[in-house]
Short mmCIF file of C-alpha atoms in Angstrom, two decimals:
data_model
loop_
_atom_site.label_atom_id
_atom_site.label_comp_id
_atom_site.label_asym_id
_atom_site.label_seq_id
_atom_site.Cartn_x
_atom_site.Cartn_y
_atom_site.Cartn_z
CA UNK A 1 214.08 61.44 -56.95
CA UNK A 2 212.80 58.40 -58.81
CA UNK A 3 215.24 56.09 -60.61
CA UNK A 4 213.42 56.65 -63.91
CA UNK A 5 211.74 59.71 -65.36
CA UNK A 6 209.87 57.57 -67.88
CA UNK A 7 209.20 53.84 -68.19
CA UNK A 8 207.35 52.13 -71.03
CA UNK A 9 205.72 48.72 -71.12
CA UNK A 10 204.76 47.09 -74.39
CA UNK A 11 205.59 44.63 -77.12
CA UNK A 12 209.34 44.39 -77.78
CA UNK A 13 209.37 44.19 -81.56
CA UNK A 14 212.05 44.41 -84.22
CA UNK A 15 210.79 46.39 -87.21
CA UNK A 16 211.74 45.15 -90.66
CA UNK A 17 210.96 47.79 -93.30
CA UNK A 18 210.72 47.46 -97.06
CA UNK A 19 209.67 49.97 -99.75
CA UNK A 20 206.83 48.70 -101.99
CA UNK A 21 204.21 50.00 -104.39
CA UNK A 22 200.45 49.66 -103.99
CA UNK A 23 200.28 46.80 -106.49
CA UNK A 24 202.52 44.72 -104.22
CA UNK A 25 200.17 45.31 -101.29
CA UNK A 26 197.23 44.20 -103.41
CA UNK A 27 199.09 41.14 -104.68
CA UNK A 28 200.01 40.04 -101.15
CA UNK A 29 196.59 40.84 -99.66
CA UNK A 30 198.00 43.48 -97.32
CA UNK A 31 195.57 46.13 -96.08
CA UNK A 32 197.18 49.51 -96.52
CA UNK A 33 197.89 51.81 -93.60
CA UNK A 34 196.96 49.62 -90.64
CA UNK A 35 198.59 47.19 -88.24
CA UNK A 36 197.54 43.55 -88.59
CA UNK A 37 198.58 40.67 -86.37
CA UNK A 38 199.76 37.66 -88.38
CA UNK A 39 200.54 34.07 -87.53
CA UNK A 40 204.02 32.64 -87.85
CA UNK A 41 203.53 31.05 -91.30
CA UNK A 42 202.12 34.28 -92.78
CA UNK A 43 204.95 36.24 -91.14
CA UNK A 44 207.57 34.00 -92.73
CA UNK A 45 205.91 34.38 -96.14
CA UNK A 46 205.86 38.18 -95.92
CA UNK A 47 209.42 38.35 -94.60
CA UNK A 48 210.64 36.28 -97.55
CA UNK A 49 208.86 38.63 -99.98
CA UNK A 50 210.59 41.76 -98.64
CA UNK A 51 213.26 43.49 -100.72
CA UNK A 52 215.78 46.10 -99.53
CA UNK A 53 215.10 45.22 -95.90
CA UNK A 54 216.00 47.71 -93.17
CA UNK A 55 216.06 46.47 -89.58
CA UNK A 56 215.42 48.61 -86.51
CA UNK A 57 214.25 48.08 -82.93
CA UNK A 58 210.57 48.97 -82.75
CA UNK A 59 207.32 48.42 -80.94
CA UNK A 60 205.04 51.40 -80.38
CA UNK A 61 205.94 52.27 -76.80
CA UNK A 62 209.50 51.08 -77.37
CA UNK A 63 209.82 53.81 -80.01
CA UNK A 64 208.41 56.39 -77.59
CA UNK A 65 210.84 55.43 -74.85
CA UNK A 66 213.74 55.53 -77.33
CA UNK A 67 212.69 59.08 -78.21
CA UNK A 68 212.67 60.04 -74.53
CA UNK A 69 216.13 58.48 -74.16
CA UNK A 70 217.28 60.59 -77.12
CA UNK A 71 216.04 63.62 -75.17
CA UNK A 72 218.19 62.69 -72.19
CA UNK A 73 215.59 61.37 -69.74
CA UNK A 74 216.35 58.42 -67.47
CA UNK A 75 214.34 55.68 -69.14
CA UNK A 76 213.56 51.95 -69.06
CA UNK A 77 211.47 49.63 -71.20
CA UNK A 78 209.64 46.56 -69.90
CA UNK A 79 209.31 43.93 -72.61
CA UNK A 80 210.07 40.32 -73.50
CA UNK A 81 212.48 39.05 -76.18
CA UNK A 82 213.89 35.62 -77.01
CA UNK A 83 217.60 34.89 -76.72
CA UNK A 84 218.02 34.88 -80.50
CA UNK A 85 219.69 37.24 -82.97
CA UNK A 86 216.75 39.66 -83.12
CA UNK A 87 216.30 39.62 -79.34
CA UNK A 88 219.95 40.39 -78.69
CA UNK A 89 219.79 43.11 -81.35
CA UNK A 90 216.79 44.70 -79.61
CA UNK A 91 218.49 44.61 -76.18
CA UNK A 92 221.78 46.00 -77.51
CA UNK A 93 220.08 48.81 -79.43
CA UNK A 94 218.13 49.95 -76.36
CA UNK A 95 221.16 49.85 -74.08
CA UNK A 96 223.28 51.74 -76.60
CA UNK A 97 220.64 54.47 -76.75
CA UNK A 98 220.78 54.88 -72.96
CA UNK A 99 217.54 53.08 -72.07
CA UNK A 100 217.58 50.26 -69.50
CA UNK A 101 216.12 46.93 -70.62
CA UNK A 102 215.71 45.15 -67.28
CA UNK A 103 214.33 41.86 -68.65
CA UNK A 104 217.19 39.77 -70.13
CA UNK A 105 216.52 37.76 -73.33
CA UNK A 106 214.73 34.50 -72.52
CA UNK A 107 216.59 31.28 -73.46
CA UNK A 108 214.80 28.12 -74.59
CA UNK A 109 211.22 27.76 -75.73
CA UNK A 110 209.88 27.85 -79.27
CA UNK A 111 208.63 31.41 -79.68
CA UNK A 112 211.10 33.77 -81.36
CA UNK A 113 211.51 37.49 -80.82
CA UNK A 114 208.59 39.49 -82.19
CA UNK A 115 208.96 41.17 -85.55
CA UNK A 116 206.84 43.56 -87.61
CA UNK A 117 207.06 43.49 -91.38
CA UNK A 118 206.42 47.09 -92.41
CA UNK A 119 205.72 47.83 -96.07
CA UNK A 120 206.23 51.51 -96.89
CA UNK A 121 204.33 52.94 -99.88
CA UNK A 122 205.62 55.83 -102.05
CA UNK A 123 203.28 58.20 -100.14
CA UNK A 124 205.03 57.26 -96.88
CA UNK A 125 202.05 55.26 -95.59
CA UNK A 126 203.07 52.14 -93.67
CA UNK A 127 201.27 48.82 -93.62
CA UNK A 128 202.34 46.77 -90.62
CA UNK A 129 202.09 43.01 -90.32
CA UNK A 130 203.18 41.95 -86.87
CA UNK A 131 204.04 38.49 -85.63
CA UNK A 132 204.05 38.79 -81.84
CA UNK A 133 206.14 35.72 -81.01
CA UNK A 134 207.44 35.81 -77.45
CA UNK A 135 205.91 39.26 -76.76
CA UNK A 136 202.58 37.48 -76.43
CA UNK A 137 203.94 35.88 -73.25
CA UNK A 138 204.73 39.17 -71.48
CA UNK A 139 203.14 38.85 -68.06
CA UNK A 140 203.03 40.35 -64.56
CA UNK A 141 206.16 38.39 -63.58
CA UNK A 142 208.09 40.57 -66.06
CA UNK A 143 207.15 43.76 -64.19
CA UNK A 144 209.69 44.45 -61.45
CA UNK A 145 208.74 46.57 -58.44
CA UNK A 146 211.94 48.61 -58.73
CA UNK A 147 211.21 49.49 -62.36
CA UNK A 148 207.48 50.31 -62.61
CA UNK A 149 207.44 51.51 -59.00
CA UNK A 150 210.38 53.82 -59.68
CA UNK A 151 208.80 55.61 -62.65
CA UNK A 152 207.78 59.25 -62.54
CA UNK A 153 205.78 58.66 -65.74
CA UNK A 154 204.63 55.28 -67.06
CA UNK A 155 203.47 54.83 -70.65
CA UNK A 156 201.41 51.78 -71.51
CA UNK A 157 200.60 50.20 -74.85
CA UNK A 158 196.97 49.42 -75.65
CA UNK A 159 198.03 46.43 -77.77
CA UNK A 160 198.93 44.57 -74.54
CA UNK A 161 195.22 44.07 -73.94
CA UNK A 162 195.15 41.55 -76.79
CA UNK A 163 196.54 38.92 -74.38
CA UNK A 164 195.34 38.18 -70.82
CA UNK A 165 198.90 38.01 -69.47
CA UNK A 166 199.74 41.31 -71.14
CA UNK A 167 196.66 42.87 -69.58
CA UNK A 168 197.79 41.65 -66.15
CA UNK A 169 201.30 43.02 -66.74
CA UNK A 170 199.84 46.34 -67.81
CA UNK A 171 197.62 46.66 -64.75
CA UNK A 172 200.37 45.61 -62.33
CA UNK A 173 202.74 48.21 -63.81
CA UNK A 174 200.12 50.97 -63.60
CA UNK A 175 199.29 50.05 -60.00
CA UNK A 176 202.94 50.06 -58.90
CA UNK A 177 203.61 53.39 -60.59
CA UNK A 178 200.58 55.19 -59.17
CA UNK A 179 200.96 53.71 -55.66
CA UNK A 180 204.40 55.30 -55.57
CA UNK A 181 203.25 58.72 -56.70
CA UNK A 182 203.90 58.39 -60.45
CA UNK A 183 201.60 59.14 -63.36
CA UNK A 184 200.42 56.37 -65.68
CA UNK A 185 198.93 56.79 -69.13
CA UNK A 186 198.04 54.79 -72.21
CA UNK A 187 198.33 54.95 -75.99
CA UNK A 188 195.06 53.81 -77.57
CA UNK A 189 197.25 52.09 -80.24
CA UNK A 190 194.82 51.83 -83.19
CA UNK A 191 191.06 51.92 -83.93
CA UNK A 192 190.85 48.13 -84.26
CA UNK A 193 192.54 47.71 -80.87
CA UNK A 194 189.98 50.13 -79.43
CA UNK A 195 187.14 48.13 -81.02
CA UNK A 196 188.43 44.94 -79.41
CA UNK A 197 188.77 46.42 -75.92
CA UNK A 198 186.32 49.32 -75.82
CA UNK A 199 184.88 48.62 -72.35
CA UNK A 200 188.34 48.19 -70.79
CA UNK A 201 189.68 51.30 -72.49
CA UNK A 202 186.74 53.42 -71.39
CA UNK A 203 187.47 52.32 -67.83
CA UNK A 204 191.17 53.10 -68.23
CA UNK A 205 190.44 56.57 -69.57
CA UNK A 206 188.72 57.29 -66.25
CA UNK A 207 191.35 55.59 -64.08
CA UNK A 208 194.66 56.70 -65.64
CA UNK A 209 196.31 60.12 -65.59
CA UNK A 210 196.60 60.76 -69.33
CA UNK A 211 195.51 59.17 -72.63
CA UNK A 212 197.02 59.73 -76.09
CA UNK A 213 195.19 58.76 -79.27
CA UNK A 214 194.47 59.90 -82.78
CA UNK A 215 191.14 61.15 -84.13
CA UNK A 216 190.07 57.71 -85.38
CA UNK A 217 190.85 56.04 -82.05
CA UNK A 218 188.92 58.61 -80.01
CA UNK A 219 185.92 58.41 -82.35
CA UNK A 220 186.02 54.61 -82.14
CA UNK A 221 186.27 54.67 -78.35
CA UNK A 222 183.05 56.65 -77.91
CA UNK A 223 181.39 55.50 -81.16
CA UNK A 224 180.54 59.03 -82.22
CA UNK A 225 182.00 62.00 -84.13
CA UNK A 226 185.33 63.44 -82.96
CA UNK A 227 183.91 66.60 -81.37
CA UNK A 228 181.45 64.64 -79.23
CA UNK A 229 184.09 62.02 -78.41
CA UNK A 230 186.56 64.62 -77.14
CA UNK A 231 183.84 66.33 -75.12
CA UNK A 232 183.08 63.02 -73.42
CA UNK A 233 186.78 62.20 -73.00
CA UNK A 234 187.42 65.56 -71.34
CA UNK A 235 184.83 64.66 -68.71
CA UNK A 236 186.31 61.19 -68.18
CA UNK A 237 190.07 61.67 -68.34
CA UNK A 238 192.67 63.67 -66.45
CA UNK A 239 194.46 64.67 -69.66
CA UNK A 240 193.33 64.02 -73.25
CA UNK A 241 195.63 64.25 -76.27
CA UNK A 242 194.27 63.92 -79.82
CA UNK A 243 196.48 63.94 -82.93
CA UNK A 244 194.87 64.44 -86.32
CA UNK A 245 197.35 63.43 -89.06
CA UNK A 246 198.60 66.76 -90.41
CA UNK A 247 195.91 68.86 -88.71
CA UNK A 248 195.93 70.73 -85.38
CA UNK A 249 196.60 68.65 -82.26
CA UNK A 250 194.01 69.05 -79.50
CA UNK A 251 195.00 68.78 -75.83
CA UNK A 252 192.44 69.02 -73.04
CA UNK A 253 192.88 68.99 -69.25
CA UNK A 254 189.74 69.92 -67.33
CA UNK A 255 188.70 73.40 -68.47
CA UNK A 256 192.11 74.02 -70.06
CA UNK A 257 192.50 73.41 -73.81
CA UNK A 258 195.38 73.88 -76.24
CA UNK A 259 195.14 73.68 -80.02
CA UNK A 260 198.58 73.11 -81.50
CA UNK A 261 199.15 73.88 -85.20
CA UNK A 262 200.90 71.26 -87.31
CA UNK A 263 203.23 72.08 -90.19
CA UNK A 264 202.33 69.63 -92.94
CA UNK A 265 205.18 67.76 -94.60
CA UNK A 266 205.25 64.89 -97.08
CA UNK A 267 206.49 61.88 -95.11
CA UNK A 268 209.33 59.68 -96.30
CA UNK A 269 208.04 57.00 -93.94
CA UNK A 270 205.17 57.62 -91.52
CA UNK A 271 206.25 54.73 -89.26
CA UNK A 272 206.50 55.92 -85.67
CA UNK A 273 204.89 59.35 -86.15
CA UNK A 274 202.43 58.83 -83.30
CA UNK A 275 205.07 57.14 -81.15
CA UNK A 276 207.48 60.07 -81.44
CA UNK A 277 204.69 62.60 -80.96
CA UNK A 278 204.08 60.83 -77.65
CA UNK A 279 207.80 61.07 -76.82
CA UNK A 280 207.85 64.81 -77.35
CA UNK A 281 204.62 65.33 -75.46
CA UNK A 282 205.70 63.17 -72.49
CA UNK A 283 209.04 65.00 -72.39
CA UNK A 284 207.07 68.21 -72.03
CA UNK A 285 205.03 66.70 -69.18
CA UNK A 286 208.16 65.38 -67.48
CA UNK A 287 209.87 68.78 -67.60
CA UNK A 288 206.85 70.83 -66.48
CA UNK A 289 205.98 72.48 -69.81
CA UNK A 290 202.57 73.91 -70.70
CA UNK A 291 200.05 71.86 -72.68
CA UNK A 292 200.77 73.91 -75.80
CA UNK A 293 204.56 73.61 -75.53
CA UNK A 294 204.28 69.88 -74.84
CA UNK A 295 202.10 69.51 -77.93
CA UNK A 296 204.57 71.49 -80.04
CA UNK A 297 207.41 69.29 -78.80
CA UNK A 298 205.40 66.27 -79.90
CA UNK A 299 204.91 67.76 -83.36
CA UNK A 300 208.62 68.52 -83.80
CA UNK A 301 209.58 64.98 -82.76
CA UNK A 302 206.99 63.46 -85.10
CA UNK A 303 208.16 65.62 -88.03
CA UNK A 304 211.74 64.41 -87.48
CA UNK A 305 210.88 60.72 -87.51
CA UNK A 306 208.76 60.86 -90.68
CA UNK A 307 211.62 62.56 -92.56
CA UNK A 308 213.54 59.26 -92.87
CA UNK A 309 213.08 55.49 -92.85
CA UNK A 310 212.61 53.91 -89.43
CA UNK A 311 210.60 54.70 -86.33
CA UNK A 312 213.35 56.12 -84.12
CA UNK A 313 214.92 59.57 -84.26
CA UNK A 314 218.16 60.14 -86.13
CA UNK A 315 218.61 63.81 -85.19
CA UNK A 316 219.15 65.23 -81.69
CA UNK A 317 215.58 66.05 -80.64
CA UNK A 318 216.65 68.41 -77.89
CA UNK A 319 218.66 70.39 -80.45
CA UNK A 320 215.53 70.59 -82.63
CA UNK A 321 213.54 71.86 -79.63
CA UNK A 322 216.17 74.57 -79.12
CA UNK A 323 215.98 75.57 -82.79
CA UNK A 324 212.19 75.83 -82.51
CA UNK A 325 212.40 77.99 -79.39
CA UNK A 326 210.78 75.36 -77.16
CA UNK A 327 213.61 75.12 -74.59
#
């Protein structure tokens, strides 16, 4: 038995959330509903403008791994934080949730722990402005053999491809996992990330065991309509998962396909919806569930996280799965 049932590698980010209206977004020049990388000066400006701040450990794959920890899996997260207040907060929060954080906070240096200023509109849409800080230095030296190589399932963050060292860390982790009999997969992260790394991502779709993305990311990857994109993806990938923001989820593995209905709800805060969908789906994979059941688990987990502020579950997800007849 492997030490970990699921390991994630990605940017270790502290989320700072603030409710705003659309006029504030316009005033501050914030593009609604997407993730933008910002430089330190811009990050400090936006942070100072936030009211009613709520702080939570975040990062896309970090949120997914936290969800899997909530579900009781043996989990670890590979990331890089500075030895500052936010970095120690991130480490403590992960450990308290039962997830190992094998890379201790880094002392010295100028780059602080990464933070994402998330502005949440009345419709629940989130506009993320992320200053990467020390996460941009995550490299292959941060990937330990006895972590990535001891993972039954590895989940990788597409955003890592924005930095050469992150790309090297990503590929080392995937290699270690798969050499030792584990399965490695990727989150496509967002359409702009796909645009930046299309050739690499098309290669990864063919090389890795599973790929999770939303309809916009899949369409961007293959530069065509969603139906044609998924048809191509099904030929390329071992397992394809496509979420569609309130519409049926599509899961394809070879000739097998599952269409999973989604119960539409008005989100309080859509932050982390895709991350927690991934947590539910990966839990299903890890416990040998069918494609449809895994997809339904993802939908239940996503519905929980959008019912409150913050990108990590507040309810017991396994209890919700029981109530929905999934386990």
